[in-house]
Amino acid sequence: MTSRDAAIRWLSDEYYEQNGEQFDVLENPPSGLEFSRLVHISRPVLIKGSRIPASTLWSDEYLIDSMGSRAISIAVTPNGLADAVTRGPDGRLYFVEPHVEKMTMAEFLSTISSGSASGSSDVCYLQSQNGNLYSSNDFEEGRGSESEFEPLRRDVPSDIPWCTEALGKSPDAVNLWIGDSRSTTSIHSDPYENVYTVVRGAKYFTLLPPTEGWCLNERTYPHATYTRCPSTSRLTLVPSTGTDEIRWSSVANPHIPGVLPRGAHPIHVTVLAGQSLYLPPGWWHHVRQSGGTTIALNWWYDTEMRGMSWVTLSFLRGIGEVPPGNDSVEEDAKQSQVIITS
Amino acid sequence: MTSRDAAIRWLSDEYYEQNGEQFDVLENPPSGLEFSRLVHISRPVLIKGSRIPASTLWSDEYLIDSMGSRAISIAVTPNGLADAVTRGPDGRLYFVEPHVEKMTMAEFLSTISSGSASGSSDVCYLQSQNGNLYSSNDFEEGRGSESEFEPLRRDVPSDIPWCTEALGKSPDAVNLWIGDSRSTTSIHSDPYENVYTVVRGAKYFTLLPPTEGWCLNERTYPHATYTRCPSTSRLTLVPSTGTDEIRWSSVANPHIPGVLPRGAHPIHVTVLAGQSLYLPPGWWHHVRQSGGTTIALNWWYDTEMRGMSWVTLSFLRGIGEVPPGNDSVEEDAKQSQVIITS
């Protein structure tokens, strides 16, 4: 065990002893000041009573009518795993990004309700997460940004007032997510303050604090992308060339009891329509969603870089000390239990 | 070097790289929300524009008139070092607490202006720091506390509104400090949010972040107290019996260039009358004061125990891993350069 590992285990135990598995539940959104205090504590909070026009307006018909013939970018995978570690046809493990296809909202929503894309078993997920509704440019005077979802912007506030007030800045990105139970998001952490609001359906989060990242066995994996084969029309995992290896958790199903090592204390939070989850920077999250159509929005705000928080997160990530995911036989054997193969 | 030491050095370097030696200066007190953001950053802030009745009212005459014949508790030492590591007559190093004597405000202030107590060379310092103006009981309904300085309470707000609002709680203790340039406070850290306001004179702070505590060579020292010898009337260092050893820094003069090791980045802050210093939990501070009479007030608020901050502070303190201050010949030689002998 390296000195960093020993220190991280100490912090991990001590953090759990001090904080337990508790998370706050607010019956109504906080004031800016109340939220600022919660940001300092930096633990997840379930916030009820979200009131966003989208929540009452966004039926399938409304979304289809509003968006018309506009082309939107949809992530397509054979298995519902966009941005996840997956075994390739060569037997090696890859970090695989989805194939992105353009389609209309009507075409996209039909894949969700019918359970298939174009008669295939492919899984579609609207998860472009590039500030697809608003990006930082929208908050700079005299600038603006293009959005594939321009007609839906009127139903989504560009910021969360209590969050903007608490942090003293505008969001860096606002995203729309639409999918069904076939799509899951593999466990990862983001360097952002995140408010995640469910508009329809439910999201099931499995959370670990930044101190328990060591339970997720991060490894480095070669990069690949799903590509649709022109002759068979089937999605194929194509290794990338000239792309850096991606550091990612080797644990695919942290929500299943017994998968995580002793020492991990996962927190399970269900976020229903009209509720928001405050997810602080560095918190690990695995996300599943309900069947039917689940619609969510998220607001990412830049994290405070001054002070101790950012430095501690860097320490806990142990940057630059991650072994390759394909090298160890023992590790591979272990991973085969937890990695979903394509 | 232990694994904890190696981790602490990494955090120390990274914290300095990220934060430098900069501290914010506010021209006016912040709002509750603004201060909440500063609490999250947890770096010192110099805040100008403090307006407290004491600042304009507290001449020596006013203090003497208001306090009359009331007895107040004054720390008396032969050297101005109350609560500091000092060499005893047996050649050993002790953590020494001051002798406490009761006198009137008039008697006390005369020792400051004449530079001596009762014709001796003893140094007097009003530094009882036990919530001598207000304590937590004062903020509980139906309760209250006794104060030696009852007549002065009217001139001191029991809390700092923007701090109370930011932290969502009342102070744990409010203290009055009166002394002169002969008294200094040895470097230490407190587990409190602290707002320190100068009413008259100036305070000179030497600060180190919690990450640089390793530069201060904490050791454990036997406890002693100054006692006035009944026959000679002189203050004598008397080792305590049945008292735990005290953990304290072995560096006596961190404000002198060259005393601290490479890797320490002391921040020097002068706080003048009408200014306040926000001193976050765990920040190390050595305090000197101007000649004449320096009067200050401080408000201690309990620290947030939830989240990562408290756990990180505990880690940086490395609790339970401190060697005795009198054991090592090499260490003693080193300390003799930095410890002021009695």
PDB file of C-alpha atoms in Angstrom, chain A residues 74-84 86 98 103 106-127 178-186 202-204 226 228 235 252-253 255 286-294 340-341:
ATOM      1  CA  ILE A  74     -28.849  11.074 -29.800  1.00  0.00           C
ATOM      2  CA  ALA A  75     -26.388   8.615 -28.226  1.00  0.00           C
ATOM      3  CA  VAL A  76     -26.931   5.124 -29.624  1.00  0.00           C
ATOM      4  CA  THR A  77     -25.443   1.959 -28.124  1.00  0.00           C
ATOM      5  CA  PRO A  78     -26.201  -1.755 -28.385  1.00  0.00           C
ATOM      6  CA  ASN A  79     -26.556  -2.068 -24.616  1.00  0.00           C
ATOM      7  CA  GLY A  80     -27.561   1.237 -23.041  1.00  0.00           C
ATOM      8  CA  LEU A  81     -23.988   1.889 -21.874  1.00  0.00           C
ATOM      9  CA  ALA A  82     -22.776   5.187 -23.266  1.00  0.00           C
ATOM     10  CA  ASP A  83     -19.412   6.262 -21.756  1.00  0.00           C
ATOM     11  CA  ALA A  84     -18.645   2.984 -20.033  1.00  0.00           C
ATOM     12  CA  THR A  86     -17.039  -2.584 -22.199  1.00  0.00           C
ATOM     13  CA  PRO A  98     -21.677   6.033 -28.012  1.00  0.00           C
ATOM     14  CA  MET A 103     -32.966  12.299 -35.650  1.00  0.00           C
ATOM     15  CA  ALA A 106     -40.607  12.239 -32.900  1.00  0.00           C
ATOM     16  CA  GLU A 107     -38.201   9.592 -34.175  1.00  0.00           C
ATOM     17  CA  PHE A 108     -36.259   9.602 -30.912  1.00  0.00           C
ATOM     18  CA  LEU A 109     -39.305   9.314 -28.636  1.00  0.00           C
ATOM     19  CA  SER A 110     -40.684   6.446 -30.735  1.00  0.00           C
ATOM     20  CA  THR A 111     -37.510   4.437 -29.927  1.00  0.00           C
ATOM     21  CA  ILE A 112     -38.232   4.939 -26.247  1.00  0.00           C
ATOM     22  CA  SER A 113     -41.916   4.012 -26.390  1.00  0.00           C
ATOM     23  CA  SER A 114     -41.391   1.084 -28.757  1.00  0.00           C
ATOM     24  CA  GLY A 115     -38.261  -0.092 -26.984  1.00  0.00           C
ATOM     25  CA  SER A 116     -36.179  -0.151 -30.161  1.00  0.00           C
ATOM     26  CA  ALA A 117     -34.457   2.116 -32.688  1.00  0.00           C
ATOM     27  CA  SER A 118     -35.410   1.617 -36.333  1.00  0.00           C
ATOM     28  CA  GLY A 119     -36.565  -1.908 -35.632  1.00  0.00           C
ATOM     29  CA  SER A 120     -33.168  -2.834 -34.135  1.00  0.00           C
ATOM     30  CA  SER A 121     -32.354  -3.551 -30.493  1.00  0.00           C
ATOM     31  CA  ASP A 122     -30.191  -0.436 -30.226  1.00  0.00           C
ATOM     32  CA  VAL A 123     -30.722   1.800 -27.212  1.00  0.00           C
ATOM     33  CA  CYS A 124     -31.145   5.559 -27.682  1.00  0.00           C
ATOM     34  CA  TYR A 125     -30.378   8.122 -24.988  1.00  0.00           C
ATOM     35  CA  LEU A 126     -30.519  11.904 -25.221  1.00  0.00           C
ATOM     36  CA  GLN A 127     -27.452  12.659 -23.073  1.00  0.00           C
ATOM     37  CA  ILE A 178     -34.220  11.828 -21.988  1.00  0.00           C
ATOM     38  CA  GLY A 179     -34.029   8.050 -21.819  1.00  0.00           C
ATOM     39  CA  ASP A 180     -35.590   4.899 -20.450  1.00  0.00           C
ATOM     40  CA  SER A 181     -34.674   2.040 -18.148  1.00  0.00           C
ATOM     41  CA  ARG A 182     -32.376   0.440 -20.732  1.00  0.00           C
ATOM     42  CA  SER A 183     -29.869   3.292 -20.382  1.00  0.00           C
ATOM     43  CA  THR A 184     -27.611   3.577 -17.346  1.00  0.00           C
ATOM     44  CA  THR A 185     -24.738   5.891 -16.548  1.00  0.00           C
ATOM     45  CA  SER A 186     -21.602   4.171 -15.293  1.00  0.00           C
ATOM     46  CA  ALA A 202     -37.517   8.689 -11.722  1.00  0.00           C
ATOM     47  CA  LYS A 203     -33.727   8.489 -11.457  1.00  0.00           C
ATOM     48  CA  TYR A 204     -32.002   6.040  -9.114  1.00  0.00           C
ATOM     49  CA  TYR A 226     -19.463   2.635 -31.437  1.00  0.00           C
ATOM     50  CA  ARG A 228     -22.572   1.827 -37.418  1.00  0.00           C
ATOM     51  CA  LEU A 235     -23.142  -0.961 -34.107  1.00  0.00           C
ATOM     52  CA  ALA A 252     -19.834  -1.665 -13.433  1.00  0.00           C
ATOM     53  CA  ASN A 253     -22.669  -2.349 -11.006  1.00  0.00           C
ATOM     54  CA  HIS A 255     -25.753  -0.552  -6.963  1.00  0.00           C
ATOM     55  CA  HIS A 286     -24.068   5.634 -10.889  1.00  0.00           C
ATOM     56  CA  VAL A 287     -27.461   6.480 -12.394  1.00  0.00           C
ATOM     57  CA  ARG A 288     -30.351   4.280 -13.511  1.00  0.00           C
ATOM     58  CA  GLN A 289     -33.784   5.440 -14.558  1.00  0.00           C
ATOM     59  CA  SER A 290     -37.380   4.275 -14.591  1.00  0.00           C
ATOM     60  CA  GLY A 291     -39.085   2.659 -17.560  1.00  0.00           C
ATOM     61  CA  GLY A 292     -41.339   4.641 -19.862  1.00  0.00           C
ATOM     62  CA  THR A 293     -39.717   8.007 -20.557  1.00  0.00           C
ATOM     63  CA  THR A 294     -37.506   9.633 -17.947  1.00  0.00           C
ATOM     64  CA  ILE A 340     -20.854  -6.041 -18.468  1.00  0.00           C
ATOM     65  CA  THR A 341     -19.480  -7.529 -21.700  1.00  0.00           C
TER      66      THR A 341
END
